[in-house]
CSV table of C-alpha atoms and ligand atoms in Angstrom, one decimal:
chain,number,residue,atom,x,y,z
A,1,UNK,CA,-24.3,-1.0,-28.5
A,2,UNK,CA,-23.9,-2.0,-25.1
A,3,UNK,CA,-25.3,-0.2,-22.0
A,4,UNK,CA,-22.2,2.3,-20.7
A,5,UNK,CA,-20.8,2.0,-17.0
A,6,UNK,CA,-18.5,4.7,-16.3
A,7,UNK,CA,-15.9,3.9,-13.2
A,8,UNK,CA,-14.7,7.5,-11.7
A,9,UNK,CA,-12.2,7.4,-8.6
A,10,UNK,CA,-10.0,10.1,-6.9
A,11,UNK,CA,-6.9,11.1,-6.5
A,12,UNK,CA,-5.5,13.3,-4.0
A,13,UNK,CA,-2.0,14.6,-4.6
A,14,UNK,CA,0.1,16.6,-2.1
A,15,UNK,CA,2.9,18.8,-3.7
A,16,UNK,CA,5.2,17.0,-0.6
A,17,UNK,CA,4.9,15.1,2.5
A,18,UNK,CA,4.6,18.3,4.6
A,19,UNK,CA,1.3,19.0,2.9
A,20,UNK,CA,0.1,15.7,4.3
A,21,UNK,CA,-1.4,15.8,7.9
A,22,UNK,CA,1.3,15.1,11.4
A,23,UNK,CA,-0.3,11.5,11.5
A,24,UNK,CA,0.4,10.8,7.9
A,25,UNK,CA,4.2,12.1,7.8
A,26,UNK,CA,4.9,9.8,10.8
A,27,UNK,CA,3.7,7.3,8.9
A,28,UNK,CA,5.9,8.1,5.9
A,29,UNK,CA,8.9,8.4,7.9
A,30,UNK,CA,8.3,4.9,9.2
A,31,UNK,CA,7.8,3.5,5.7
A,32,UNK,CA,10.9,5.5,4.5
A,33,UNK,CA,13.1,4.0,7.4
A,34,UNK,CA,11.5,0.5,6.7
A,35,UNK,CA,12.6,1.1,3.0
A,36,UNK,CA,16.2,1.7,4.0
A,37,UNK,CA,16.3,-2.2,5.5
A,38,UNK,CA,14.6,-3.6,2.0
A,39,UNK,CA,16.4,-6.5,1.0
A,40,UNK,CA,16.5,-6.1,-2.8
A,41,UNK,CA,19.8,-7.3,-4.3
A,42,UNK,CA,18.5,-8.4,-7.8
A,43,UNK,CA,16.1,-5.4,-8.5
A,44,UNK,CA,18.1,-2.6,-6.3
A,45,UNK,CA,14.5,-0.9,-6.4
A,46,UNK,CA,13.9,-0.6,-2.4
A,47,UNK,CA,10.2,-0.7,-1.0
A,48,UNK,CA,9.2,1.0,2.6
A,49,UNK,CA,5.8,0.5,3.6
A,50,UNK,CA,3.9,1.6,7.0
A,51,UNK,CA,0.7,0.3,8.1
A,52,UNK,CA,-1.3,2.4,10.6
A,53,UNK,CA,-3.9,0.4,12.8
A,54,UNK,CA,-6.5,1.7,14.9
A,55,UNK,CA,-5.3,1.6,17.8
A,56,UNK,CA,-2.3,3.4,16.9
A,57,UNK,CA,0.1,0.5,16.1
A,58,UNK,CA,2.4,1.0,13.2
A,59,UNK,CA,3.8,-2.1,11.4
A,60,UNK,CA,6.1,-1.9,8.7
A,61,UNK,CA,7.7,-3.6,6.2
A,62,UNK,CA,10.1,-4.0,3.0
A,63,UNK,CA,10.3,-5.6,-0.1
A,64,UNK,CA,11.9,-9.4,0.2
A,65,UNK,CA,13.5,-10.7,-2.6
A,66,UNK,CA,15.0,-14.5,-3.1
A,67,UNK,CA,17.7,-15.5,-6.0
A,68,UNK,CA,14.5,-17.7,-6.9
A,69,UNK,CA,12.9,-14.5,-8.3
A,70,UNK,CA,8.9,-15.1,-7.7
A,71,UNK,CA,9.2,-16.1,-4.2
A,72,UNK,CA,10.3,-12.7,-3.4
A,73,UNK,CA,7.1,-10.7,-1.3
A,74,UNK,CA,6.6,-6.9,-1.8
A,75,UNK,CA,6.8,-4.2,1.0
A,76,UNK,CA,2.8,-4.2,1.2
A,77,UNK,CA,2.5,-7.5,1.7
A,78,UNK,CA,5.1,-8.2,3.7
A,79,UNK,CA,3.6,-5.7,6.6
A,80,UNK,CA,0.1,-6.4,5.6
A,81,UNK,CA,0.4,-10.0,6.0
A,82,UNK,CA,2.5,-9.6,9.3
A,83,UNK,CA,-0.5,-6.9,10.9
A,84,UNK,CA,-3.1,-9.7,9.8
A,85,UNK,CA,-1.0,-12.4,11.7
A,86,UNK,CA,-0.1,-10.6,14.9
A,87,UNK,CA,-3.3,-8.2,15.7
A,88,UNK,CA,-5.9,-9.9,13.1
A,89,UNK,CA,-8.8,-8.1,14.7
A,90,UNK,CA,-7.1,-4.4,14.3
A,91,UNK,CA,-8.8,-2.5,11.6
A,92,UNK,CA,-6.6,-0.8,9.3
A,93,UNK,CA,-6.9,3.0,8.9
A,94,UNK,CA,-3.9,4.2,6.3
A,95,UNK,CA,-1.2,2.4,4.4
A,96,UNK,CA,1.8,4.5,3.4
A,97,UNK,CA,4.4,3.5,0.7
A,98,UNK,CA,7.7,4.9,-0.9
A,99,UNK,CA,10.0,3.7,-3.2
A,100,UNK,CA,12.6,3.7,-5.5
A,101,UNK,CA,15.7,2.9,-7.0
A,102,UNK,CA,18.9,2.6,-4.1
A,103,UNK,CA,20.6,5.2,-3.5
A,104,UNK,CA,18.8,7.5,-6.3
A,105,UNK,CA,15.7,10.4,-5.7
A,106,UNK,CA,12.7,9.4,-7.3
A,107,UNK,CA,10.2,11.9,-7.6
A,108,UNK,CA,7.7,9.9,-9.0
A,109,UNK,CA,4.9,8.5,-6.2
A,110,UNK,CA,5.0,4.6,-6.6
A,111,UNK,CA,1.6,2.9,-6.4
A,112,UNK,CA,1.3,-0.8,-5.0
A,113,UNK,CA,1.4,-3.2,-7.5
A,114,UNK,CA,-1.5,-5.4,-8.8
A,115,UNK,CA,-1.0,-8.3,-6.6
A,116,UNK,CA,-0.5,-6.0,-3.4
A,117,UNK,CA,-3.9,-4.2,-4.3
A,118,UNK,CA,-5.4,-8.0,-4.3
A,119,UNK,CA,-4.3,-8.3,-0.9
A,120,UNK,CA,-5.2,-5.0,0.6
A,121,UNK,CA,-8.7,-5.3,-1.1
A,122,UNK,CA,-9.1,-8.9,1.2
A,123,UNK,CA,-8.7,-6.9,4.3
A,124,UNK,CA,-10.7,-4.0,3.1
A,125,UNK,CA,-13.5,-5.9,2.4
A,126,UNK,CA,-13.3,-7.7,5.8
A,127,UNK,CA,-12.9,-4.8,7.7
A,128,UNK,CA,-15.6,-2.7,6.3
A,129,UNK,CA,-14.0,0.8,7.0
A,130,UNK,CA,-11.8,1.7,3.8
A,131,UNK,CA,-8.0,2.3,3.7
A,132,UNK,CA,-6.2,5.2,2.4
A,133,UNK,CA,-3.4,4.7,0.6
A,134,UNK,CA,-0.5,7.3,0.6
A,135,UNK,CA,2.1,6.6,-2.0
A,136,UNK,CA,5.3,8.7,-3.2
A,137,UNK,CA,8.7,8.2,-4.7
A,138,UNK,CA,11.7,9.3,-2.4
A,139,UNK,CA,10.7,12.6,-2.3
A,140,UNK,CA,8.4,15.0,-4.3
A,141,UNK,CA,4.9,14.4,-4.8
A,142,UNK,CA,2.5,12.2,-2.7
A,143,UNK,CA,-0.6,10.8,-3.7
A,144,UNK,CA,-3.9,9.2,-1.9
A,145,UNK,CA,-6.8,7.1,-2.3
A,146,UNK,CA,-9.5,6.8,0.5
A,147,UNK,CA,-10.0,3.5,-0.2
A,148,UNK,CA,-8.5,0.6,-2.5
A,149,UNK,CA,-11.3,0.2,-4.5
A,150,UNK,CA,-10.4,3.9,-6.3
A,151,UNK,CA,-6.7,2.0,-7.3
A,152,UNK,CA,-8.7,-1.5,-8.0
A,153,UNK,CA,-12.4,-0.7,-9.2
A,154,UNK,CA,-14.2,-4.1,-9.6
A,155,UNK,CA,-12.2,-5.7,-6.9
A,156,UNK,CA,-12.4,-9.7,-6.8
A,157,UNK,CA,-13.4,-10.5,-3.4
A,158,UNK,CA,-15.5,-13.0,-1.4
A,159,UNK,CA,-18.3,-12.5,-2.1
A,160,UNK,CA,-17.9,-13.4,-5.8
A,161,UNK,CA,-16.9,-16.7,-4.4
A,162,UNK,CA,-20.3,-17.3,-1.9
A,163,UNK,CA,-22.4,-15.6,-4.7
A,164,UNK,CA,-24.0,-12.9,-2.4
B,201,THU,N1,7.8,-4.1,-5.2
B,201,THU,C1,7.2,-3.8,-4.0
B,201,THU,O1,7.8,-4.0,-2.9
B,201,THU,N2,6.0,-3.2,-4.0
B,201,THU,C2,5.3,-2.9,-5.1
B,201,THU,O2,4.2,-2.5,-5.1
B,201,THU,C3,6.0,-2.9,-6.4
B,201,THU,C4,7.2,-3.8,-6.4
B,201,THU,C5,9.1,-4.7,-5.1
B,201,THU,C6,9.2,-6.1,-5.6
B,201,THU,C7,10.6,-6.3,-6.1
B,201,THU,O3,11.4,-6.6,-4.9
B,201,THU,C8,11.0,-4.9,-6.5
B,201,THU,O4,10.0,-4.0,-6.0
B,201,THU,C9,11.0,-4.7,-8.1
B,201,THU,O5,9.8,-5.1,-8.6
């Protein structure tokens, strides 16, 4: 038998938004009013995110979809990639997300999917400092990770690539 490697990562979960600190509900209300401008005509499943920076910059963003189904771009990645282009040397303190279907309540928190958790590892990992990750449905619950490596454990990343 192999040698055992156990991976353990946390989960914080907040019985609502209010339980979640002033900063962090500002942030959700921007994600939730980004959400409302998600253009999602094929899926009807709308996608707010909110990005905090350090210097107190909030970019936000929704899911994008196309009739050409894969070159659609989730809600993450459509703010992440628009913070990295317009203030690339701005670390990234919290990420905030909500979701679900149009015009429904979805109590269940909504994580990022696998391909958005690719992209926020890239900036994690150049950044240093780790992002928390605040996630909910419409309402209810929210849940958070200090950093992406507790949604991703054994994150791909650069330095696969140079071997260090
Ligand atoms: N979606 C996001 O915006 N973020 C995720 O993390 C999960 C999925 C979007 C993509 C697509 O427009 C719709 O939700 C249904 O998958």
């Amino acid at each position: 038998m192999g040698r055992k490697e156990k991976i353990v990562t946390e989960i914080e979960v907040f019985e609502s938004i209010s339980g979640c600190s002033v900063s962090i509900q500002k942030l959700m209300k921007k994600a939730q009013e980004a959400r409302a401008k998600a253009y999602a005509p094929y899926s009807n499943f709308y996608v707010g995110a909110a990005i905090l920076l350090e210097n107190g910059t909030i970019v936000t963003g929704s899911n994008q979809e196309n009739a050409s189904y894969p070159a659609g771009l989730c809600a993450e990645r459509t703010a992440l990639f628009y913070a990295g282009a317009k203030y690339p040397n701005q670390k990234i303190k919290s990420i905030a997300l909500t979701a679900g279907p149009k015009g429904e309540e979805n109590l269940k928190p909504v994580p990022p999917c696998g391909s958005c958790r690719q992209a926020i590892a890239e900036y994690e990992q150049k950044q240093k400092p780790p992002i928390s990750i605040y996630f909910m449905g419409t309402s209810g619950e929210v849940k958070m990770v200090k950093s992406l490596l507790d949604l991703l454990p054994l994150a791909f990343n650069k330095d696969f690539l140079d071997g260090t």
